[in-house]
CSV table of C-alpha atoms and ligand atoms in Angstrom, one decimal:
chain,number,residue,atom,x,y,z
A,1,UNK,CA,68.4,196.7,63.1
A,2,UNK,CA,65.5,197.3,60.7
A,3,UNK,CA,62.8,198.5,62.5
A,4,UNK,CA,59.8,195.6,60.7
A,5,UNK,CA,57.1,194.7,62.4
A,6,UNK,CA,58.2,191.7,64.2
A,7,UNK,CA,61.4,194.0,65.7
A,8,UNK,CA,58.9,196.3,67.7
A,9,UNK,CA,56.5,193.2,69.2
A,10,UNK,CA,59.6,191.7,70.0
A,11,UNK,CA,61.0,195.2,71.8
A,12,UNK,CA,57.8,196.6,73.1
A,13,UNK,CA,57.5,192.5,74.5
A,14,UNK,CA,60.7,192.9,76.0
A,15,UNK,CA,60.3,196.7,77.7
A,16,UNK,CA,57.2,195.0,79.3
A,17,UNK,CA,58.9,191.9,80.9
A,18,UNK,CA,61.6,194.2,82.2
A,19,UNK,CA,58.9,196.4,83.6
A,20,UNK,CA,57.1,193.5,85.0
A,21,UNK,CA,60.0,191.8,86.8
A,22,UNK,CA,60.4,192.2,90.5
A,23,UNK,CA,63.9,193.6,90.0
A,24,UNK,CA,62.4,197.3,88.4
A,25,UNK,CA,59.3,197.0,90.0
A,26,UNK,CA,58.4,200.9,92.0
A,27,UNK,CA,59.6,200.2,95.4
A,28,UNK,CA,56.8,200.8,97.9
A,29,UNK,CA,56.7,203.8,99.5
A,30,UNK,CA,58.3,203.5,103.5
A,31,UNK,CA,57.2,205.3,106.1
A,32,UNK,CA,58.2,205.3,109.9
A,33,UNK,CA,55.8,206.3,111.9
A,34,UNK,CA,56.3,206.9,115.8
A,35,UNK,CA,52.9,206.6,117.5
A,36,UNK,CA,52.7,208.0,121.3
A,37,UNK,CA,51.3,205.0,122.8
A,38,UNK,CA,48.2,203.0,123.4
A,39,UNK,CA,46.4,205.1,126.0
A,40,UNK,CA,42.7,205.5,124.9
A,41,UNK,CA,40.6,204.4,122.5
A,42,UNK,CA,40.5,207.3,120.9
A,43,UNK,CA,44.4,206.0,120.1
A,44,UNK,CA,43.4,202.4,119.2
A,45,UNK,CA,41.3,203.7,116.5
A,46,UNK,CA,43.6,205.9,115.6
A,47,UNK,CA,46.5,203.8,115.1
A,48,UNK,CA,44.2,201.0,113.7
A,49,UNK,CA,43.4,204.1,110.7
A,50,UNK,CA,46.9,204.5,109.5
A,51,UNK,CA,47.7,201.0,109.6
A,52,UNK,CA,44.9,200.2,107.9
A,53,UNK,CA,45.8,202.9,105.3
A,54,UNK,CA,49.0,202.1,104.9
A,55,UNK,CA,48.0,198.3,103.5
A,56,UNK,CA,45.1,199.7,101.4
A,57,UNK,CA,48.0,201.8,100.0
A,58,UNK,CA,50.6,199.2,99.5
A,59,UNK,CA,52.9,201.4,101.9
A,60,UNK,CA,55.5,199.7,103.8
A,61,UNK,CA,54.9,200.9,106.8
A,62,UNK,CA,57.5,200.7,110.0
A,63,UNK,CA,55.3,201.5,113.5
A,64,UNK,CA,56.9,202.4,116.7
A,65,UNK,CA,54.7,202.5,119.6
A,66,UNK,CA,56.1,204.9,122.4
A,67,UNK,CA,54.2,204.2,125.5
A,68,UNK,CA,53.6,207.9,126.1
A,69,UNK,CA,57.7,208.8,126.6
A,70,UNK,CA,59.0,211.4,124.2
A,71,UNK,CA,62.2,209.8,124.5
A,72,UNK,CA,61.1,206.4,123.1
A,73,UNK,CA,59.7,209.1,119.8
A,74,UNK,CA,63.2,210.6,120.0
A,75,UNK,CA,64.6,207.0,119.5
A,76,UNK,CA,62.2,205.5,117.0
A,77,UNK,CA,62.6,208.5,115.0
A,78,UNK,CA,66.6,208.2,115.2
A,79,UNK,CA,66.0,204.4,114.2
A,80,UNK,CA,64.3,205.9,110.7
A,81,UNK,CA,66.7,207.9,109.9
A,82,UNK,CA,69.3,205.3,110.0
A,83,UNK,CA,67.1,202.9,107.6
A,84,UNK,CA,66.9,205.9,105.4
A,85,UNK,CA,62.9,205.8,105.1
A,86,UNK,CA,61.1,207.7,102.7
A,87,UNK,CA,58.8,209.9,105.0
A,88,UNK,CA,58.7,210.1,108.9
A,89,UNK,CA,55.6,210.7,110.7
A,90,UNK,CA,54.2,210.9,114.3
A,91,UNK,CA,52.1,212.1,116.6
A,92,UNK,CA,54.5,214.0,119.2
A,93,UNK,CA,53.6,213.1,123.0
A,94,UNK,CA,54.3,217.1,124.1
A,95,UNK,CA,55.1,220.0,122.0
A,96,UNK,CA,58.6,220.7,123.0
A,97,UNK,CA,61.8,219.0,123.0
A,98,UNK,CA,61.9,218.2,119.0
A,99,UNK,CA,64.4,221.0,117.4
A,100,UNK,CA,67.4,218.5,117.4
A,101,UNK,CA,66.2,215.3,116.3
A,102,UNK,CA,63.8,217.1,114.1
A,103,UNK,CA,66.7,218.9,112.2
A,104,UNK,CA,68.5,215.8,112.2
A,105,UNK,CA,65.8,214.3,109.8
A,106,UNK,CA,66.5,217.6,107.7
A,107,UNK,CA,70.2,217.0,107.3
A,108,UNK,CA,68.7,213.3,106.2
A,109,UNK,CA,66.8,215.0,103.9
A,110,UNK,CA,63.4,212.8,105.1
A,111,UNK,CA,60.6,214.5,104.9
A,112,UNK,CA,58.2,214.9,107.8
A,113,UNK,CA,54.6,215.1,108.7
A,114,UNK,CA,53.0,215.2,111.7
A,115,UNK,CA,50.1,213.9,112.8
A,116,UNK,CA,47.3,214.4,115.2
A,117,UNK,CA,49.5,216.5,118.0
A,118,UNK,CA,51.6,220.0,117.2
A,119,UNK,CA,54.9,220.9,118.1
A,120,UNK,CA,56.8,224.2,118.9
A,121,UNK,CA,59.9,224.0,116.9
A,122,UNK,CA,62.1,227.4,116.2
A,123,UNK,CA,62.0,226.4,112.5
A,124,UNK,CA,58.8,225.3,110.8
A,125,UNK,CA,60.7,224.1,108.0
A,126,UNK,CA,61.1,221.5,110.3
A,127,UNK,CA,58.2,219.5,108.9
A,128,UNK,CA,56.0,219.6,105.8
A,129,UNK,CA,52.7,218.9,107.1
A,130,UNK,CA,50.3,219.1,110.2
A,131,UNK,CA,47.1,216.8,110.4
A,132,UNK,CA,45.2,217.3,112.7
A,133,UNK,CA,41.7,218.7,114.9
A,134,UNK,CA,41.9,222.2,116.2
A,135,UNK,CA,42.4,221.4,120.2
A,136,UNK,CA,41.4,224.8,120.8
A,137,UNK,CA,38.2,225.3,119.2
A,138,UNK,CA,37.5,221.8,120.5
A,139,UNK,CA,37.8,223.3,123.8
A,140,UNK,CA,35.4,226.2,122.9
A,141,UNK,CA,33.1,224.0,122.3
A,142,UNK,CA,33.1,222.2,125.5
A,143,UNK,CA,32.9,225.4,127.2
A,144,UNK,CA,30.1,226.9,125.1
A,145,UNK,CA,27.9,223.5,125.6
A,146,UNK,CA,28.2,224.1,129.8
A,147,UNK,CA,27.6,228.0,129.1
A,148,UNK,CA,24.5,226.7,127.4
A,149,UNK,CA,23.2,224.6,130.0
A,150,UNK,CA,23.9,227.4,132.6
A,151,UNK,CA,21.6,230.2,130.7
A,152,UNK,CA,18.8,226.9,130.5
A,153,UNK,CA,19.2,226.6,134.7
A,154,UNK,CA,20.3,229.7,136.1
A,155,UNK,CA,19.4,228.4,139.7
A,156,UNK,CA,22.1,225.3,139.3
A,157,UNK,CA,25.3,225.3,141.3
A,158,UNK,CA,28.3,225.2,138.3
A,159,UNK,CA,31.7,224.4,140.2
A,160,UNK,CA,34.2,222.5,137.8
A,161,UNK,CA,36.8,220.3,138.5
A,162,UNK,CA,38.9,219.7,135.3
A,163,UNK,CA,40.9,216.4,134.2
A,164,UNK,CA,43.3,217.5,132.0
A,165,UNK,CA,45.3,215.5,129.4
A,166,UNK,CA,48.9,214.9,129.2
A,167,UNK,CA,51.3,217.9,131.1
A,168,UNK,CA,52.8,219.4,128.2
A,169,UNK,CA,50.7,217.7,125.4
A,170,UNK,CA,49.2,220.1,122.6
A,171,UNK,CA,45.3,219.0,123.2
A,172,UNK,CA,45.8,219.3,127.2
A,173,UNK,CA,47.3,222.8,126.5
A,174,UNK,CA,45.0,223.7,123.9
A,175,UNK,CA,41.4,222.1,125.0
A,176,UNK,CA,42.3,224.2,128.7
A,177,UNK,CA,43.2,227.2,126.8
A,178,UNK,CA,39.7,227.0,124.5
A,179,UNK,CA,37.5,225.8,127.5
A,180,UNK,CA,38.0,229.2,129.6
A,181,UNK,CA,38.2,231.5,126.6
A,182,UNK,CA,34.5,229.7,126.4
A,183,UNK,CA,33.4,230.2,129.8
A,184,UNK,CA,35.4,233.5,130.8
A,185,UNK,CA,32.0,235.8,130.1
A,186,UNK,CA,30.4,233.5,132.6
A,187,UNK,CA,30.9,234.3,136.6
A,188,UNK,CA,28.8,231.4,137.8
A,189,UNK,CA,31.7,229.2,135.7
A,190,UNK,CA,34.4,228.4,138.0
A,191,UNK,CA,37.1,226.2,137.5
A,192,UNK,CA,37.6,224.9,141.5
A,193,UNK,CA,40.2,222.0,140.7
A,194,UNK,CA,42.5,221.3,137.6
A,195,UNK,CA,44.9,218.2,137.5
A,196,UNK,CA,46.2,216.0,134.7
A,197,UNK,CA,45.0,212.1,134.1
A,198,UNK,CA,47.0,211.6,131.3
A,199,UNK,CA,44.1,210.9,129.3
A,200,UNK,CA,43.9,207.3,130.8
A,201,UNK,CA,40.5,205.9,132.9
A,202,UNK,CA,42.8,205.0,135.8
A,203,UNK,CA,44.8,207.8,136.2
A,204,UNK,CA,41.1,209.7,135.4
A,205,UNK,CA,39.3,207.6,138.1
A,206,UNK,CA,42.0,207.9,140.9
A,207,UNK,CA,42.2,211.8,140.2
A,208,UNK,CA,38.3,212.5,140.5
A,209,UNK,CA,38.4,210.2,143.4
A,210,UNK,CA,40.7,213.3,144.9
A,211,UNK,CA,38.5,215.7,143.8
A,212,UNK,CA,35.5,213.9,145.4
A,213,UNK,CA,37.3,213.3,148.7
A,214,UNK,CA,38.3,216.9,148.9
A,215,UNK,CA,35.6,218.9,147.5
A,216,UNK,CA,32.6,216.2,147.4
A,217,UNK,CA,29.1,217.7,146.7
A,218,UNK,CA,30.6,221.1,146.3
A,219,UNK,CA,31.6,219.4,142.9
A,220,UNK,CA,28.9,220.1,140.0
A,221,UNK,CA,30.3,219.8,136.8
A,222,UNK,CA,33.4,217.6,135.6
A,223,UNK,CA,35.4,218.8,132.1
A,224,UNK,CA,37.9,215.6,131.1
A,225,UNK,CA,40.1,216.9,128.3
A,226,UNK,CA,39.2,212.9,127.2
A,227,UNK,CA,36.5,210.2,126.7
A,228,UNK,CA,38.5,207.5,129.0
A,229,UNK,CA,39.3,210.2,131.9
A,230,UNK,CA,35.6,210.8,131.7
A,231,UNK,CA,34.6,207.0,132.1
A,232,UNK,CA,37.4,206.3,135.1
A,233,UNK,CA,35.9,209.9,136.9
A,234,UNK,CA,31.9,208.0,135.9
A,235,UNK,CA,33.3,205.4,138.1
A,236,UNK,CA,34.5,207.5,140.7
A,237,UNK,CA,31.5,209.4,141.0
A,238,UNK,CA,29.4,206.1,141.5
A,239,UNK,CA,31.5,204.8,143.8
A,240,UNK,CA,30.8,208.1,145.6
A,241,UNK,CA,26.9,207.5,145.7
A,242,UNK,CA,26.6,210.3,143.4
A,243,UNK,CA,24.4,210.4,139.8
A,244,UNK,CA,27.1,211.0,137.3
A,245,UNK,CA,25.5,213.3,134.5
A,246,UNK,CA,22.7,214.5,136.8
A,247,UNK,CA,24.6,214.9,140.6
A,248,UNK,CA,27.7,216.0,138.6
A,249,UNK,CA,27.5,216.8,134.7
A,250,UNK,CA,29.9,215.3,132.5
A,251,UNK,CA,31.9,217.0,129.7
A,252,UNK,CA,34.1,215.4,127.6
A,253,UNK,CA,36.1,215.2,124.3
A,254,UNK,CA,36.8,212.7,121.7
A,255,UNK,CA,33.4,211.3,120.9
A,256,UNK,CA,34.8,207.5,121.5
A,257,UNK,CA,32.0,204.7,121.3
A,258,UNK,CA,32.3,204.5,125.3
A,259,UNK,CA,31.4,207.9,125.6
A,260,UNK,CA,28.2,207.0,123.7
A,261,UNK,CA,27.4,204.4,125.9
A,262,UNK,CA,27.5,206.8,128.7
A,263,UNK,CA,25.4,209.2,127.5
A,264,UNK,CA,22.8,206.4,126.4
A,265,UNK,CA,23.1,205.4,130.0
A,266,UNK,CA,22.4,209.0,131.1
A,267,UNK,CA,26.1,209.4,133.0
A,268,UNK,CA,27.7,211.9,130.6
A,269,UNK,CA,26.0,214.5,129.0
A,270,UNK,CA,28.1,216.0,125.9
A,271,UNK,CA,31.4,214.8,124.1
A,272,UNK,CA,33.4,217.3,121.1
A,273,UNK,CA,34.2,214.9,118.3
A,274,UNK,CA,37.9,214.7,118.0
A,275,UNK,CA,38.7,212.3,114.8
A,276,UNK,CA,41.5,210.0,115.1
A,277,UNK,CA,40.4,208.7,111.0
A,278,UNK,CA,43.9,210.9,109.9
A,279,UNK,CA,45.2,207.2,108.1
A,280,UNK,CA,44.2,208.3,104.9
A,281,UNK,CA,44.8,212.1,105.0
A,282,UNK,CA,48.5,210.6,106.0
A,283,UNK,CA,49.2,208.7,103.5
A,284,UNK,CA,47.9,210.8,100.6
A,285,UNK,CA,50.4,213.6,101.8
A,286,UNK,CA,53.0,211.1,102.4
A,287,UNK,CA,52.6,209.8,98.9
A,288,UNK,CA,52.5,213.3,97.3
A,289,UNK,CA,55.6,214.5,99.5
A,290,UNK,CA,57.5,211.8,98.1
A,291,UNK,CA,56.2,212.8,94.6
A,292,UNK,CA,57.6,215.9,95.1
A,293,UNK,CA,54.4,218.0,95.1
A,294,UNK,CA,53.5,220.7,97.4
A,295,UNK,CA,51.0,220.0,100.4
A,296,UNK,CA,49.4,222.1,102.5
A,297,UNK,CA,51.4,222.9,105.9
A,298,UNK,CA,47.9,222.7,108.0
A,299,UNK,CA,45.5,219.9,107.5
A,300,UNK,CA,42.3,220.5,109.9
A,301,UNK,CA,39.9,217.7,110.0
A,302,UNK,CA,36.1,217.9,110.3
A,303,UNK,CA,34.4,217.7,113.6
A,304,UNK,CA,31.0,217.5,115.6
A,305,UNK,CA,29.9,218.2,119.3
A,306,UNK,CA,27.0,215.0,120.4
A,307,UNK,CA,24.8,216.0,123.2
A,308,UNK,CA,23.3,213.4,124.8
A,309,UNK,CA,20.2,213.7,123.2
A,310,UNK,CA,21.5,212.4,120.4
A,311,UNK,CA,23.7,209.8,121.1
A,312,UNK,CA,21.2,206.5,120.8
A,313,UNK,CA,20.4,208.2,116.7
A,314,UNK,CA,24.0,208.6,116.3
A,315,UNK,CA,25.7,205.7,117.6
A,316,UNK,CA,25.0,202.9,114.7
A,317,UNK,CA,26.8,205.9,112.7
A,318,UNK,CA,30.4,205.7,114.8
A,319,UNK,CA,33.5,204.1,113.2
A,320,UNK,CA,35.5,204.4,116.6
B,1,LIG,C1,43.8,214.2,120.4
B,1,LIG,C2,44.7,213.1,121.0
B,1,LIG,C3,44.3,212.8,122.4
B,1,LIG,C4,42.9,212.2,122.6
B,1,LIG,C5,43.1,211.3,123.7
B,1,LIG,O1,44.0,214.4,119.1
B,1,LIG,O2,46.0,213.5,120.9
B,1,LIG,O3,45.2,211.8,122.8
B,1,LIG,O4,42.0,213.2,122.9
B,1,LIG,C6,44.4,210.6,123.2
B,1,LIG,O5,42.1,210.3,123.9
B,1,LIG,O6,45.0,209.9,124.3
């Protein structure tokens, strides 16, 4: 065929009708993503980011919720595998348990990236990517507030009953493990009760009640590894006929817009920002995994520490 004028228009017309028809069009990117449950709003907002991501995106996105059981995790990500998604992503419940389903998703050759939690696998080629806050230094930083406070009122009683997050969970491990790195230097620290409320305001209101019936005004301080463990123990305390945030000071992490209600209403007196924003950090990487381009194996995300001081100027300011 000569190649006239009239021959390319009618090609180049052509290439682009093809292009254009539903039948070639890119097939949108699919990713499963396991979420571990609906527990707190620090989760809400978190699951509310990466669906909202994944629409902005155009991603087809296939959401498992697992009611805090790993098994249900284990399952959903089974489920991907078998509908041969491009990417797998979750948030694991607890840090062990993951070798075999993870490697599993290797032999699939799916990629995948993990968000918010850690795990402990034997291989780390086990997943591409980690998003996520630094639990630890989140705990530091709870610690170092209360150390603060102590040098300000050396006379105050500093007994502290803890309300940790979920038994086995990366941020209950870590944000303990930070905390008494933080207050170790500090002898008038003391750590008198530690027990999990699996970062829920019931499970945190019916454990302070515990603490309150057995150690009562011998209790100064509480640490909740979580905003919503904090507000079920603010209950608690009330209950009790005690001041939460003067009788008993409250710290706390997440930085949830409950926990900025409380400190406006004087009843909790710091919370460590933990953001649950990782919807678009997720997607980029998902997108660029399946582009075949290198990402980074450790994504940290930027955080803050809001005293209550400041919580009335900063609150107009909070997305979640
Ligand atoms: C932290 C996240 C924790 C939050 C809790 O990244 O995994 O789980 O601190 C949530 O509120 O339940």
């Amino acid at each position: 065929m000569r190649l006239t004028r009239r021959n390319l228009l009618g090609a180049a017309m052509a290439a682009t009708l093809v292009a254009a028809s539903p039948a070639f069009a890119a097939k949108p990117l699919t990713i499963g993503f396991s979420q571990v449950g609906a527990e707190s709003e620090w989760r809400t907002a978190n699951t509310a980011s990466i669906k909202d991501a994944a629409r902005k995106a155009g991603v087809n996105l296939k959401f498992a919720d697992a009611q805090q059981r790993q098994e249900n995790q284990v399952k959903a990500i089974r489920s991907f595998i078998a509908q041969r998604v491009d990417v797998i992503a979750f948030s694991p419940v607890v840090e062990s348990g993951w070798d075999t389903v993870l490697r599993e998703a290797k032999a699939a050759k799916i990629p995948v990236i993990l968000t918010d939690r850690a795990v402990k696998v034997s291989d780390p080629s086990l997943f591409v990517s980690f998003i996520g806050s630094d639990f630890v230094e989140e705990g530091r930083r709870a610690g170092r507030w209360l150390a603060e406070h102590q040098k300000k009122n050396p006379n105050r009683g500093y007994n502290i009953v803890e309300l940790q997050g979920t038994v086995g969970s990366a941020p209950a491990l870590d944000r303990k493990a930070g905390f008494l790195e933080a207050i170790a230097a500090n002898p008038k620290l003391k750590i008198i009760r530690s027990q999990t409320g699996d970062f829920t305001r019931a499970k945190g209101k019916e454990v302070m009640e515990a603490f309150l019936k057995s150690e009562g005004k011998n209790i100064n301080v509480l640490y909740a590894h979580n905003d919503d463990m904090a507000i079920g123990a603010i209950q608690a305390i009330e209950e009790a006929g005690l001041k939460p945030g003067k009788d008993i000071l409250v710290v706390s992490i997440d930085g949830v817009k409950g926990a900025f209600e409380a400190m406006m209403m004087g009843k909790l007196n710091v919370t460590v920002e933990c953001n649950p924003l990782l919807g678009p950090q997720l997607i980029q990487t998902a997108q660029a995994v399946k582009a075949g381009q290198a990402v980074p194996k450790r994504i940290t995300v930027n955080e803050g520490v809001f005293p209550a001081e400041v919580a009335a100027k900063e609150f107009p300011n909070r997305q979640y």
